[in-house]
PDB file of C-alpha atoms and ligand atoms in Angstrom:
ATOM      1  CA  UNK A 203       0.000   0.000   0.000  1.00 40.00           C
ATOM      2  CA  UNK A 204       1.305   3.531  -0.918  1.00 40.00           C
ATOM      3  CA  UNK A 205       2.178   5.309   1.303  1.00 38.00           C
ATOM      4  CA  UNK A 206      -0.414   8.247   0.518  1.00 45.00           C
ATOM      5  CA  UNK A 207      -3.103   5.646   0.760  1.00 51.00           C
ATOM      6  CA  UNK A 208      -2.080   4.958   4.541  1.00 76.00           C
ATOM      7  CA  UNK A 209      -2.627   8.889   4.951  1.00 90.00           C
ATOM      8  CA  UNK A 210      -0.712   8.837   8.346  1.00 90.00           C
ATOM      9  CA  UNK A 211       1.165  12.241   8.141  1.00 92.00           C
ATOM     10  CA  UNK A 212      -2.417  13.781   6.781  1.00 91.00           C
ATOM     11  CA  UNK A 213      -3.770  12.636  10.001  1.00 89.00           C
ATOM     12  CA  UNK A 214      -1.377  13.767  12.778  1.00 88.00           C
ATOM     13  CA  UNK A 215      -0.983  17.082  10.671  1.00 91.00           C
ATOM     14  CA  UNK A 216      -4.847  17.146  11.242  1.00 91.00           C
ATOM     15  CA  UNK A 217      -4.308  16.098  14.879  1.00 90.00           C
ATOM     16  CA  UNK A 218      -1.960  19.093  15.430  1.00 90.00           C
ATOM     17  CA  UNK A 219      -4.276  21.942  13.841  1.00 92.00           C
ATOM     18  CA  UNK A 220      -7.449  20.380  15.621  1.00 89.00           C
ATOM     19  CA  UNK A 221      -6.701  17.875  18.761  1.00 89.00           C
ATOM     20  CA  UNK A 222     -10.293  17.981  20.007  1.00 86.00           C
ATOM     21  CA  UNK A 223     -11.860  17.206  16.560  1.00 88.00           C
ATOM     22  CA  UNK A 224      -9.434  14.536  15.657  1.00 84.00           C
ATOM     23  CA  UNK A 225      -8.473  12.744  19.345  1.00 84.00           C
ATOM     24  CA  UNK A 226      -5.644  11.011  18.386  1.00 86.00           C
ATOM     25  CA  UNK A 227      -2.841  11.024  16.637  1.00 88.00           C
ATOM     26  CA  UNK A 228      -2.815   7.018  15.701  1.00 91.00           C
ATOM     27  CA  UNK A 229      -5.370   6.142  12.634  1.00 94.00           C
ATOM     28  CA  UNK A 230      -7.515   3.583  13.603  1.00 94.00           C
ATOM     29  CA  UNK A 231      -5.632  -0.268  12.814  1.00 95.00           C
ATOM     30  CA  UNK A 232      -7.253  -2.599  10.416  1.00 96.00           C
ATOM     31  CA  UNK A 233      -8.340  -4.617  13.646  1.00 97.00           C
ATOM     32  CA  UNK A 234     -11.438  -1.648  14.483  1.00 98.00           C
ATOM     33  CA  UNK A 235     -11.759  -0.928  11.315  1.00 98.00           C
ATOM     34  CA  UNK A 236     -12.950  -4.744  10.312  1.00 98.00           C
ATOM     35  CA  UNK A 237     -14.354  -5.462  13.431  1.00 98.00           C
ATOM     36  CA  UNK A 238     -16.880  -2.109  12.764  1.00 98.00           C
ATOM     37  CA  UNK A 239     -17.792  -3.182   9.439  1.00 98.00           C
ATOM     38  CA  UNK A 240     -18.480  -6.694   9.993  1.00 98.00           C
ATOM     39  CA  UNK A 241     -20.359  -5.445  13.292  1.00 98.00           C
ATOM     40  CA  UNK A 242     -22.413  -2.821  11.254  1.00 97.00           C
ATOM     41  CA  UNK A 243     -24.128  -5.376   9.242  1.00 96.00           C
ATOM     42  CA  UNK A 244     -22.962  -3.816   6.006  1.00 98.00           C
ATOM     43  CA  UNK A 245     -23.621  -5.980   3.118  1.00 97.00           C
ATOM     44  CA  UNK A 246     -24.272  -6.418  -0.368  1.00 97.00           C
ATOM     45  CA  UNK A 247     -26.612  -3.907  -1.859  1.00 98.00           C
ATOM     46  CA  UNK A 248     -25.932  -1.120   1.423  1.00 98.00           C
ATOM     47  CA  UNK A 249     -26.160   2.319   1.340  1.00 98.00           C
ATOM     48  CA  UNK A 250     -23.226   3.256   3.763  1.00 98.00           C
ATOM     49  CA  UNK A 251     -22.739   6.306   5.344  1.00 98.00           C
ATOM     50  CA  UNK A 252     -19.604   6.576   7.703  1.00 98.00           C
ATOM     51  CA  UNK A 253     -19.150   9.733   9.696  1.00 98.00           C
ATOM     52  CA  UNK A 254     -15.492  10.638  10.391  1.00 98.00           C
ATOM     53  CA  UNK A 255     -13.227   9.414   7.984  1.00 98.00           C
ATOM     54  CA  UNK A 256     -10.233  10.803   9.001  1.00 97.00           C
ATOM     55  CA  UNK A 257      -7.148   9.909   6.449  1.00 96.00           C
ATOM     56  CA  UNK A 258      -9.447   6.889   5.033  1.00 97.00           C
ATOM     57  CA  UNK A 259      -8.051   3.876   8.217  1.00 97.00           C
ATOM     58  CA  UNK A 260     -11.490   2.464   8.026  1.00 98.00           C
ATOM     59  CA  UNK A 261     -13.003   4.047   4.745  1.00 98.00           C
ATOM     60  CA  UNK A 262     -10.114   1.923   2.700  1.00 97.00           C
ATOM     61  CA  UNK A 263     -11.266  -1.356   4.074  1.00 97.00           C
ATOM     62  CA  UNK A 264     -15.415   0.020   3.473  1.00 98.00           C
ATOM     63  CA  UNK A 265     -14.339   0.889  -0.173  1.00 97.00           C
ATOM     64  CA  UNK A 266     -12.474  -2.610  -0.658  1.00 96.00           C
ATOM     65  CA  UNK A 267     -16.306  -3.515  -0.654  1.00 95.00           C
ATOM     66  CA  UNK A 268     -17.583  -0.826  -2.530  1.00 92.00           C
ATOM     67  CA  UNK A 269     -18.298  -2.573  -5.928  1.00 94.00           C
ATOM     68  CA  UNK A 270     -21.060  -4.590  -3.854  1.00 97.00           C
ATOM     69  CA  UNK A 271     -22.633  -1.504  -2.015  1.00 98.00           C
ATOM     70  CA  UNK A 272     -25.447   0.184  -3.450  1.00 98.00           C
ATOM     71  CA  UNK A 273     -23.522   3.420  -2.492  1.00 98.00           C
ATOM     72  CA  UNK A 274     -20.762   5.251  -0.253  1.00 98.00           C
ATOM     73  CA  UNK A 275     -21.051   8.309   1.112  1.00 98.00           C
ATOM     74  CA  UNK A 276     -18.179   9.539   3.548  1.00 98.00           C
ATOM     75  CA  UNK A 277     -18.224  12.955   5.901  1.00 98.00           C
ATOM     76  CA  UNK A 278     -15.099  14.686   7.685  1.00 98.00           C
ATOM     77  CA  UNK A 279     -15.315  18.322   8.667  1.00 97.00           C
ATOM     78  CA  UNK A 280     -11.739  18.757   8.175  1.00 97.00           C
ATOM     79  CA  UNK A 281     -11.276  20.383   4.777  1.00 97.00           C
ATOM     80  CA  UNK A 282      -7.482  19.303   4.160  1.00 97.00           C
ATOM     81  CA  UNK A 283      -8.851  15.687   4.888  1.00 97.00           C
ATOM     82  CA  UNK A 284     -11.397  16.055   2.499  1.00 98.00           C
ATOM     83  CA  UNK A 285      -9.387  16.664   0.016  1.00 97.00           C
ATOM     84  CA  UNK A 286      -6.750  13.806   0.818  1.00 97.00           C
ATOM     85  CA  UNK A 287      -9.897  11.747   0.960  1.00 97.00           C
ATOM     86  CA  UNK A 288     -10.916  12.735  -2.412  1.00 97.00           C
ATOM     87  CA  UNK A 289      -7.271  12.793  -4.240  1.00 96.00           C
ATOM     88  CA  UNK A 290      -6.730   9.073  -2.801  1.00 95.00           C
ATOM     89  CA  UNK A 291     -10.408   7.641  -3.450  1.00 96.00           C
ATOM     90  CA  UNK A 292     -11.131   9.352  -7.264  1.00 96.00           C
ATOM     91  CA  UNK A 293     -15.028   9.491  -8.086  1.00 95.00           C
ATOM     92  CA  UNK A 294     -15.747   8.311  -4.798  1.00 97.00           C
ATOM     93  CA  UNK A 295     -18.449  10.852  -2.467  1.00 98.00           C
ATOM     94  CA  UNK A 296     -16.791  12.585   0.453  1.00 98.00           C
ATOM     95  CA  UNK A 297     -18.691  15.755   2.060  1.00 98.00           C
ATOM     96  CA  UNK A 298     -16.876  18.355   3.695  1.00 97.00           C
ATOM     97  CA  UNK A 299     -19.852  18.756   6.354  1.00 98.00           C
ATOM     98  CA  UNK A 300     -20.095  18.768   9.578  1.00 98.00           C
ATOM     99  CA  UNK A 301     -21.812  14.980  10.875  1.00 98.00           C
ATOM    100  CA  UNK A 302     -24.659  17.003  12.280  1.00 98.00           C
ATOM    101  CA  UNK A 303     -25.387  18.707   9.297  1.00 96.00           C
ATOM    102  CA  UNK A 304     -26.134  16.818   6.577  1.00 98.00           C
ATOM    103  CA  UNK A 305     -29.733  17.791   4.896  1.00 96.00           C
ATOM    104  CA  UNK A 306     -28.369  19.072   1.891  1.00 95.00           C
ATOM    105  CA  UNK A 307     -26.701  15.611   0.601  1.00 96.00           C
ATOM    106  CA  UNK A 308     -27.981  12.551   2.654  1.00 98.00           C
ATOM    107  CA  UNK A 309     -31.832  12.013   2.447  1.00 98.00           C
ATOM    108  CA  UNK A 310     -34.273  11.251   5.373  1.00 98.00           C
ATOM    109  CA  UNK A 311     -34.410   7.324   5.677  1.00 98.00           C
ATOM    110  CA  UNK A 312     -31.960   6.298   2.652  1.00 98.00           C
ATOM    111  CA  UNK A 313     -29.232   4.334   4.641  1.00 98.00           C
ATOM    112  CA  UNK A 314     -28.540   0.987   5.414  1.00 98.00           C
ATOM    113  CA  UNK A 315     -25.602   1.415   7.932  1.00 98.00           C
ATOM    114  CA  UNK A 316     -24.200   4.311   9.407  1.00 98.00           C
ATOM    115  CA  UNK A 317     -20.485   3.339  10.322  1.00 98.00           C
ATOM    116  CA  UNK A 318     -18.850   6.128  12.486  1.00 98.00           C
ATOM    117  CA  UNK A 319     -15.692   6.977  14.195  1.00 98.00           C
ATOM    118  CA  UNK A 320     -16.265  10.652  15.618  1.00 97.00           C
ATOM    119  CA  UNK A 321     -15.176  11.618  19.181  1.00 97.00           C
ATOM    120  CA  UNK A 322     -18.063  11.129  20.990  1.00 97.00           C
ATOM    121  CA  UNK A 323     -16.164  11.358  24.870  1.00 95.00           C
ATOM    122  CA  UNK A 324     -14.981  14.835  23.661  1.00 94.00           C
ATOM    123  CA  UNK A 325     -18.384  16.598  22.196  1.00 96.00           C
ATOM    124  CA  UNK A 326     -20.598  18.810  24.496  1.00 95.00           C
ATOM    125  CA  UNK A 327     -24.142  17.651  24.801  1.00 96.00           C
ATOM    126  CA  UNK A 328     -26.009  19.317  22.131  1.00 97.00           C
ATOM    127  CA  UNK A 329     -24.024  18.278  19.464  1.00 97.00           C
ATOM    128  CA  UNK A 330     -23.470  14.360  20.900  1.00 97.00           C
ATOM    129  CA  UNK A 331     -27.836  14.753  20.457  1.00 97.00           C
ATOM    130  CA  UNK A 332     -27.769  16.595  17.325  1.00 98.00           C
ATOM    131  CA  UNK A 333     -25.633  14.207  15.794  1.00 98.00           C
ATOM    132  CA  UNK A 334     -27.510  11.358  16.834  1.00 98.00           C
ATOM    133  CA  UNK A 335     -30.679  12.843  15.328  1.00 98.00           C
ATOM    134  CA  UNK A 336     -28.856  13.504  11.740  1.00 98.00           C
ATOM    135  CA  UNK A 337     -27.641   9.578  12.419  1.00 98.00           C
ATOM    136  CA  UNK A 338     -31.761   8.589  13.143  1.00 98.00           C
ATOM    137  CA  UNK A 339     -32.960  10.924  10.229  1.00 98.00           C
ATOM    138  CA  UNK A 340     -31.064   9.185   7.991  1.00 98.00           C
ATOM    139  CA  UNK A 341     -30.759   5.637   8.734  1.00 98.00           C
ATOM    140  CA  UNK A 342     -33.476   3.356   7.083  1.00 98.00           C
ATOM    141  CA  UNK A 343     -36.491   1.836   9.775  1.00 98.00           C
ATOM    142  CA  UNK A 344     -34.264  -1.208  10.701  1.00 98.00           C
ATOM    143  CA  UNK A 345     -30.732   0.427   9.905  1.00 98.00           C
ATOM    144  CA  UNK A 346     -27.922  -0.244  11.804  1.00 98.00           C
ATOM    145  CA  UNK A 347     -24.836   2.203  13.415  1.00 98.00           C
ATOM    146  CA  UNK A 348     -21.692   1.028  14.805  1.00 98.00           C
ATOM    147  CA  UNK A 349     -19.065   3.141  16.073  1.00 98.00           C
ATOM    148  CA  UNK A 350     -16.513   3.125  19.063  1.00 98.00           C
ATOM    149  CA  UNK A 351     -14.789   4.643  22.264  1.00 97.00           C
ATOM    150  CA  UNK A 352     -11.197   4.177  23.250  1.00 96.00           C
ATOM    151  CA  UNK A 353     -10.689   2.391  26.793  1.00 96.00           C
ATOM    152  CA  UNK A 354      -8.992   5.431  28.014  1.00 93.00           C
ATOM    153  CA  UNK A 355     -12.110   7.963  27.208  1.00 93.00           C
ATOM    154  CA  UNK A 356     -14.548   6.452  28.946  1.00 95.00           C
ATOM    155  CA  UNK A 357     -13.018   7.885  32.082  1.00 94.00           C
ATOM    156  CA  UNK A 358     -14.113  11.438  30.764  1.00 92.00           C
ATOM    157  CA  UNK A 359     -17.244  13.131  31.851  1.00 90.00           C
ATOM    158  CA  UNK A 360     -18.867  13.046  28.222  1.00 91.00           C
ATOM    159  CA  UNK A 361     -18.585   8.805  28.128  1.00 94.00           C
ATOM    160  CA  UNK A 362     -21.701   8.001  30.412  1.00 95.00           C
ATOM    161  CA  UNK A 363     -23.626  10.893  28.739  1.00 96.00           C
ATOM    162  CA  UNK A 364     -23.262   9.622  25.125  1.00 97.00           C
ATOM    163  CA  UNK A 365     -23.794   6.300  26.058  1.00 97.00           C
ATOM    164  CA  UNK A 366     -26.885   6.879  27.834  1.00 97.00           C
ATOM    165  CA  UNK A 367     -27.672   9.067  24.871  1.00 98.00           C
ATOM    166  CA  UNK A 368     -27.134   6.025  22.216  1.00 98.00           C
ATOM    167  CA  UNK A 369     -30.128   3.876  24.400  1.00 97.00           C
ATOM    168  CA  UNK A 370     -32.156   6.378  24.465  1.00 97.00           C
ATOM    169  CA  UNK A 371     -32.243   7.502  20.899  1.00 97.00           C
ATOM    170  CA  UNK A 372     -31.672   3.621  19.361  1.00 98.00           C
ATOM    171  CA  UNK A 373     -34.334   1.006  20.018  1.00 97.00           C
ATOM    172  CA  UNK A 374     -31.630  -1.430  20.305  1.00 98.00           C
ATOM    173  CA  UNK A 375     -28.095  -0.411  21.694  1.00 98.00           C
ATOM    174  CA  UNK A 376     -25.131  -2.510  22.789  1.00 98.00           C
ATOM    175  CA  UNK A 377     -21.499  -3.144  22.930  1.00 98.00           C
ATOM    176  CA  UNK A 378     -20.530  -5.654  20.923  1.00 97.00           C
ATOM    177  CA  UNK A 379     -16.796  -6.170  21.475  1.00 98.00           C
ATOM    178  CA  UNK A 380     -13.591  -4.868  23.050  1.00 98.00           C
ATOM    179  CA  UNK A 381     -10.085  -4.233  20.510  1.00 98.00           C
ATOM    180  CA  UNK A 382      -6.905  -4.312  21.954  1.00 97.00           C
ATOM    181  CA  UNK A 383      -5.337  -4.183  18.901  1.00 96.00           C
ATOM    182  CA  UNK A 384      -5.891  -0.723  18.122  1.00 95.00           C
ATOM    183  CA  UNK A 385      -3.888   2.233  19.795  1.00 94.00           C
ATOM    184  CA  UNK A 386      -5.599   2.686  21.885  1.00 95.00           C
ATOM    185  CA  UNK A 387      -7.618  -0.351  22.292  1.00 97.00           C
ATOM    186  CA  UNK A 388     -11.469   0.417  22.264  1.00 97.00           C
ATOM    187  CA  UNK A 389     -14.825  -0.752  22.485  1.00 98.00           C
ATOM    188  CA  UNK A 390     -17.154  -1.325  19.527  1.00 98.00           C
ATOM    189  CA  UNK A 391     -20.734  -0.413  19.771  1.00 98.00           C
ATOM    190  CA  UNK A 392     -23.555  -1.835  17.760  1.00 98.00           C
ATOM    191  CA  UNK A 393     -27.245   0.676  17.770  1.00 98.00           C
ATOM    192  CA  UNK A 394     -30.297  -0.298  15.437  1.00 98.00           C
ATOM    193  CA  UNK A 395     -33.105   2.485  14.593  1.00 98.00           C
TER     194      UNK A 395
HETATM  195  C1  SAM B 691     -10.855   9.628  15.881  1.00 57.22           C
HETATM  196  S1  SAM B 691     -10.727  10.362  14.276  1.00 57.22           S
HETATM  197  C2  SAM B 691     -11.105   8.909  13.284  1.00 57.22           C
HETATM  198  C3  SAM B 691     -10.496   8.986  11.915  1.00 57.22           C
HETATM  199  C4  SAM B 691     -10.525   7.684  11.121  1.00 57.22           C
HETATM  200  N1  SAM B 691     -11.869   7.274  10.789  1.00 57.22           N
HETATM  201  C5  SAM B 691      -9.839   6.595  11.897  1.00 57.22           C
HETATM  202  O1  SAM B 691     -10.556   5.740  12.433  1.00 57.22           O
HETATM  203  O2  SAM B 691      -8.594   6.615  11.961  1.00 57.22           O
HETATM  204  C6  SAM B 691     -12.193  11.346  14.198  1.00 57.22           C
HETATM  205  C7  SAM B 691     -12.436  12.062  12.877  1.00 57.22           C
HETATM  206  O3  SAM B 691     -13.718  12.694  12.929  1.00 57.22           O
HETATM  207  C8  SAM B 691     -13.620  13.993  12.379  1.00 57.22           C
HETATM  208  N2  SAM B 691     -14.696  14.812  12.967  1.00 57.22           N
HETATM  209  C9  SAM B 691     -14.728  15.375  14.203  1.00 57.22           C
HETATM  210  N3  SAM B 691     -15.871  16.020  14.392  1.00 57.22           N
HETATM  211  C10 SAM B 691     -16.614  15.853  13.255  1.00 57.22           C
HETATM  212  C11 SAM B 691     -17.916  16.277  12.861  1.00 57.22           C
HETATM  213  N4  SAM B 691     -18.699  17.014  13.661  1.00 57.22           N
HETATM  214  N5  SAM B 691     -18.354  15.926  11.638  1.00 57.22           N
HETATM  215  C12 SAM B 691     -17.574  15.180  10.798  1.00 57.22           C
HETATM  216  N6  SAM B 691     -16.321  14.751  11.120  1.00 57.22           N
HETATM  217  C13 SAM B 691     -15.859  15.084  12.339  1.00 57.22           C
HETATM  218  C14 SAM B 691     -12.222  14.450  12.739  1.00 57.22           C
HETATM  219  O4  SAM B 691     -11.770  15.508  11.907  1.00 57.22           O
HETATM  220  C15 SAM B 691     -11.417  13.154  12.578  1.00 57.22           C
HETATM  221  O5  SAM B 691     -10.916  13.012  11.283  1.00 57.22           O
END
């Protein structure tokens, strides 16, 4: 893999201009990244939205699928990602949105699976809920969200909160399973509209 695929110095460059946004400096490992897909439920025929993207750590493994989903659609607010994003995946959708904000491009009840990797721990409360409502507008009746939260965060004041959030808001809400081999380890949560 080239080394502009792996997008690692795009992503602690975008950890240094916006720590809170981006969390970490480590992309996510292809251990999380699998383990959210095949959690998610995507499949053959999927509309997939994943919120988050980063440098691409777990859009490259959604996209080595893509010829069997109905359609991709990937969102980072960070504009310099974007663009990476868009130079490395040619022809393939990437809005330069904010996850809580997507009316314009993502229609009400047209996904399958929403598969996210935003900073939940680090969000204030209105826009952990406002993001969760964008996530519930547009998933499909039945649809299915998977996302995680490092070990470490759920130590900070906004872990509780979004978790009671996500079983509130999801008629179904678990966690599925705990990655160690991810820096840093984390747990993956599985939510169903
Ligand atoms: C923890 S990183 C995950 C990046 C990548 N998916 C990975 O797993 O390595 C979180 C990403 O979410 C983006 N982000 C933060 N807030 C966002 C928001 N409100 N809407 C869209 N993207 C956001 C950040 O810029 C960052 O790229």
């Amino acid at each position: 893999m080239s080394q502009k695929i792996s997008g690692f110095r795009e992503f602690v460059k975008a950890a240094l201009r916006d720590p809170k946004n981006v969390s970490t400096i480590f992309p996510s490992l292809k251990y999380l990244a699998l383990s959210l897909i095949e959690q998610s439920g995507m499949k053959e025929g999927h509309n997939v939205l994943e919120l988050g993207c980063g440098s691409g750590a777990i859009t490259k493994h959604i996209l080595a699928k893509q010829d069997s989903l109905a359609a991709y659609v990937g969102v980072e607010i960070d504009k310099q990602l974007v663009q990476f994003l868009r130079t490395s995946y040619p022809g393939t959708q990437f809005l330069d949105a904010s996850a809580d904000d997507l009316k314009a491009s993502v229609a009400d009840a047209s996904i399958d699976t929403v598969i996210c990797s935003l900073p939940w721990t680090l969000f204030p409360q209105e826009l952990q809920e406002s993001i969760i409502k964008e996530i519930l507008r547009v998933l499909k009746p039945g649809g299915q969200f998977t996302t995680f939260l490092c070990l470490h965060s759920l130590t900070y004041p906004g872990a509780p909160r979004i978790k009671k959030l996500f079983s509130q808001h999801f008629s179904k809400f678990e966690k599925r399973v705990t990655i160690t081999r991810n820096i840093p380890p984390a747990n993956v949560y599985w939510g169903q509209k």
